[in-house]
Tab-separated table of C-alpha atoms in Angstrom:
chain	number	residue	atom	x	y	z
G	27	MET	CA	38.388	5.557	-10.629
G	28	ASN	CA	36.963	7.405	-8.087
G	29	VAL	CA	33.305	7.732	-6.566
G	30	GLY	CA	32.810	9.888	-9.494
G	31	THR	CA	32.957	7.791	-11.827
G	32	VAL	CA	30.579	5.200	-10.241
G	33	MET	CA	27.927	8.282	-10.018
G	34	GLU	CA	28.031	9.130	-13.218
G	35	SER	CA	27.318	5.628	-14.040
G	36	LEU	CA	24.758	5.115	-11.880
G	37	ARG	CA	23.533	8.107	-13.333
G	38	GLU	CA	23.506	6.670	-16.831
G	39	ARG	CA	21.420	3.134	-15.647
G	40	GLY	CA	18.937	5.658	-14.023
G	41	LEU	CA	20.224	4.616	-10.319
G	42	ASP	CA	21.083	7.506	-8.975
G	43	LYS	CA	17.999	9.028	-7.426
G	44	LEU	CA	18.265	9.834	-3.701
G	45	HIS	CA	15.751	8.424	-1.096
G	46	THR	CA	14.920	10.328	1.895
G	47	LEU	CA	12.475	10.198	4.709
G	48	PRO	CA	12.010	12.933	7.304
G	49	ALA	CA	13.124	11.419	10.748
G	50	SER	CA	9.631	11.249	11.547
G	51	ALA	CA	9.018	8.443	9.297
G	52	THR	CA	8.213	5.460	10.853
G	53	VAL	CA	9.604	2.145	10.188
G	54	ALA	CA	6.993	1.085	8.476
G	55	GLU	CA	6.965	3.319	6.175
G	56	ALA	CA	10.564	3.372	5.543
G	57	VAL	CA	10.631	-0.337	5.060
G	58	GLU	CA	7.766	0.263	2.279
G	59	MET	CA	10.192	2.708	0.652
G	60	MET	CA	13.300	0.881	0.375
G	61	ALA	CA	11.242	-2.181	-0.674
G	62	ALA	CA	9.210	-0.389	-3.652
G	63	ASN	CA	12.263	0.937	-4.591
G	64	GLU	CA	14.561	-2.590	-4.046
G	65	ILE	CA	16.857	-0.172	-2.269
G	66	GLY	CA	19.048	-0.542	1.287
G	67	ALA	CA	19.330	2.190	2.441
G	68	ALA	CA	17.776	6.270	2.801
G	69	LEU	CA	18.738	9.515	3.765
G	70	VAL	CA	16.993	11.117	7.007
G	71	ASN	CA	16.251	14.272	6.996
G	72	THR	CA	16.007	16.676	10.394
G	73	GLU	CA	13.333	19.318	10.236
G	74	ASP	CA	15.743	21.855	9.137
G	75	GLY	CA	16.111	19.861	6.121
G	76	LEU	CA	19.525	18.742	6.981
G	77	VAL	CA	20.894	15.119	7.057
G	78	GLY	CA	20.243	13.437	10.521
G	79	GLY	CA	21.134	10.338	9.581
G	80	ILE	CA	20.994	6.716	7.310
G	81	PHE	CA	18.635	4.039	7.473
G	82	THR	CA	19.846	0.982	6.334
G	83	GLU	CA	18.518	-2.862	6.226
G	84	ARG	CA	20.762	-3.705	8.870
G	85	ASP	CA	19.223	-0.984	11.495
G	86	VAL	CA	15.775	-2.672	10.489
G	87	MET	CA	17.472	-6.245	11.786
G	88	ASN	CA	19.351	-5.019	14.782
G	89	ARG	CA	17.222	-1.922	16.197
G	90	VAL	CA	13.543	-2.705	14.954
G	91	VAL	CA	13.217	-6.563	14.863
G	92	ARG	CA	15.478	-7.898	17.073
G	93	PRO	CA	14.702	-5.889	20.494
G	94	GLY	CA	10.982	-6.317	19.194
G	95	LEU	CA	9.812	-2.959	18.568
G	96	ASP	CA	6.666	-2.451	16.527
G	97	PRO	CA	7.579	-0.894	13.020
G	98	LYS	CA	4.456	0.789	12.317
G	99	ALA	CA	5.031	3.149	16.087
G	100	THR	CA	8.478	3.087	15.487
G	101	PRO	CA	9.933	6.822	13.920
G	102	LEU	CA	13.766	6.714	12.217
G	103	SER	CA	15.070	8.986	14.557
G	104	MET	CA	14.647	6.530	17.243
G	105	VAL	CA	16.579	3.503	14.952
G	106	MET	CA	18.582	5.387	12.255
G	107	THR	CA	22.269	5.269	12.082
G	108	ARG	CA	23.532	8.797	13.031
G	109	ASP	CA	27.451	8.093	12.855
G	110	ILE	CA	27.725	8.577	8.633
G	111	ARG	CA	30.284	8.391	6.381
G	112	PHE	CA	30.777	11.100	3.795
G	113	VAL	CA	32.816	11.353	0.504
G	114	SER	CA	33.576	13.480	-1.939
G	115	PRO	CA	33.192	12.229	-5.955
G	116	GLY	CA	36.963	12.266	-6.255
G	117	THR	CA	37.612	10.122	-3.553
G	118	THR	CA	39.319	6.911	-4.901
G	119	LEU	CA	37.677	3.877	-5.234
G	120	GLU	CA	40.045	2.149	-3.120
G	121	ALA	CA	39.602	4.747	-0.652
G	122	ALA	CA	35.744	4.549	-0.199
G	123	LEU	CA	36.017	0.647	-0.374
G	124	ALA	CA	38.596	0.847	2.677
G	125	LEU	CA	36.366	3.282	4.647
G	126	MET	CA	33.319	1.029	4.260
G	127	TYR	CA	35.457	-1.942	5.603
G	128	VAL	CA	36.963	-0.233	8.399
G	129	HIS	CA	33.446	1.033	9.681
G	130	ARG	CA	31.458	-1.976	8.376
G	131	PHE	CA	29.301	0.338	6.533
G	132	ARG	CA	27.269	-0.546	3.251
G	133	HIS	CA	26.776	2.691	2.184
G	134	LEU	CA	28.119	5.838	2.158
G	135	VAL	CA	26.836	9.242	1.294
G	136	VAL	CA	28.650	10.857	-1.505
G	137	MET	CA	28.622	15.346	-1.266
G	138	ASP	CA	30.706	17.796	-2.318
G	139	GLY	CA	30.819	20.571	-0.255
G	140	PRO	CA	26.770	21.691	0.574
G	141	HIS	CA	26.054	19.608	-2.688
G	142	MET	CA	24.293	15.734	-2.193
G	143	HIS	CA	25.136	13.390	-5.005
G	144	GLY	CA	23.321	10.551	-3.880
G	145	ILE	CA	24.523	7.120	-1.573
G	146	ILE	CA	26.600	4.648	-3.167
G	147	SER	CA	26.925	0.824	-1.287
G	148	ILE	CA	29.718	-1.491	-1.616
G	149	ARG	CA	27.469	-3.185	-4.553
G	150	ASP	CA	27.873	-0.368	-6.555
G	151	LEU	CA	31.745	-0.213	-5.808
G	152	SER	CA	31.658	-3.887	-6.674
G	153	TYR	CA	29.838	-3.809	-9.760
G	154	HIS	CA	31.852	-0.896	-11.228
G	155	LEU	CA	35.456	-2.429	-10.688
G	156	ASN	CA	33.987	-5.669	-11.862
G	157	ARG	CA	32.940	-3.956	-15.205
G	158	HIS	CA	35.699	-1.549	-15.061
G	159	GLY	CA	38.523	-2.620	-13.501
């Protein structure tokens, strides 16, 4: 089993939509979008359309709420996680889980060269392993 099979499973269940926001979007806008789509992370794009980072529930808690920043006035560029990890569809589930564990990430971006496949979460991997493992 590999990350590609997880992405295919998400696609079959209609859960593969890639949610992105510009780095200039506010935390409040990101939280609203994430809540409306029931997701825990969104990709953040730079002005040139490149992946600049990822914004997660953990970022809200540790980088916005804890220091007391105003979500309506704080741009994602100030509080997003810039050090993101990419995996390819061919990455084994074990390797993806190990990467998540070592770096304490709950989300990984799935890319194949320039093609962006989406984001997988530790929840997605656990679900797939429980159903097919």
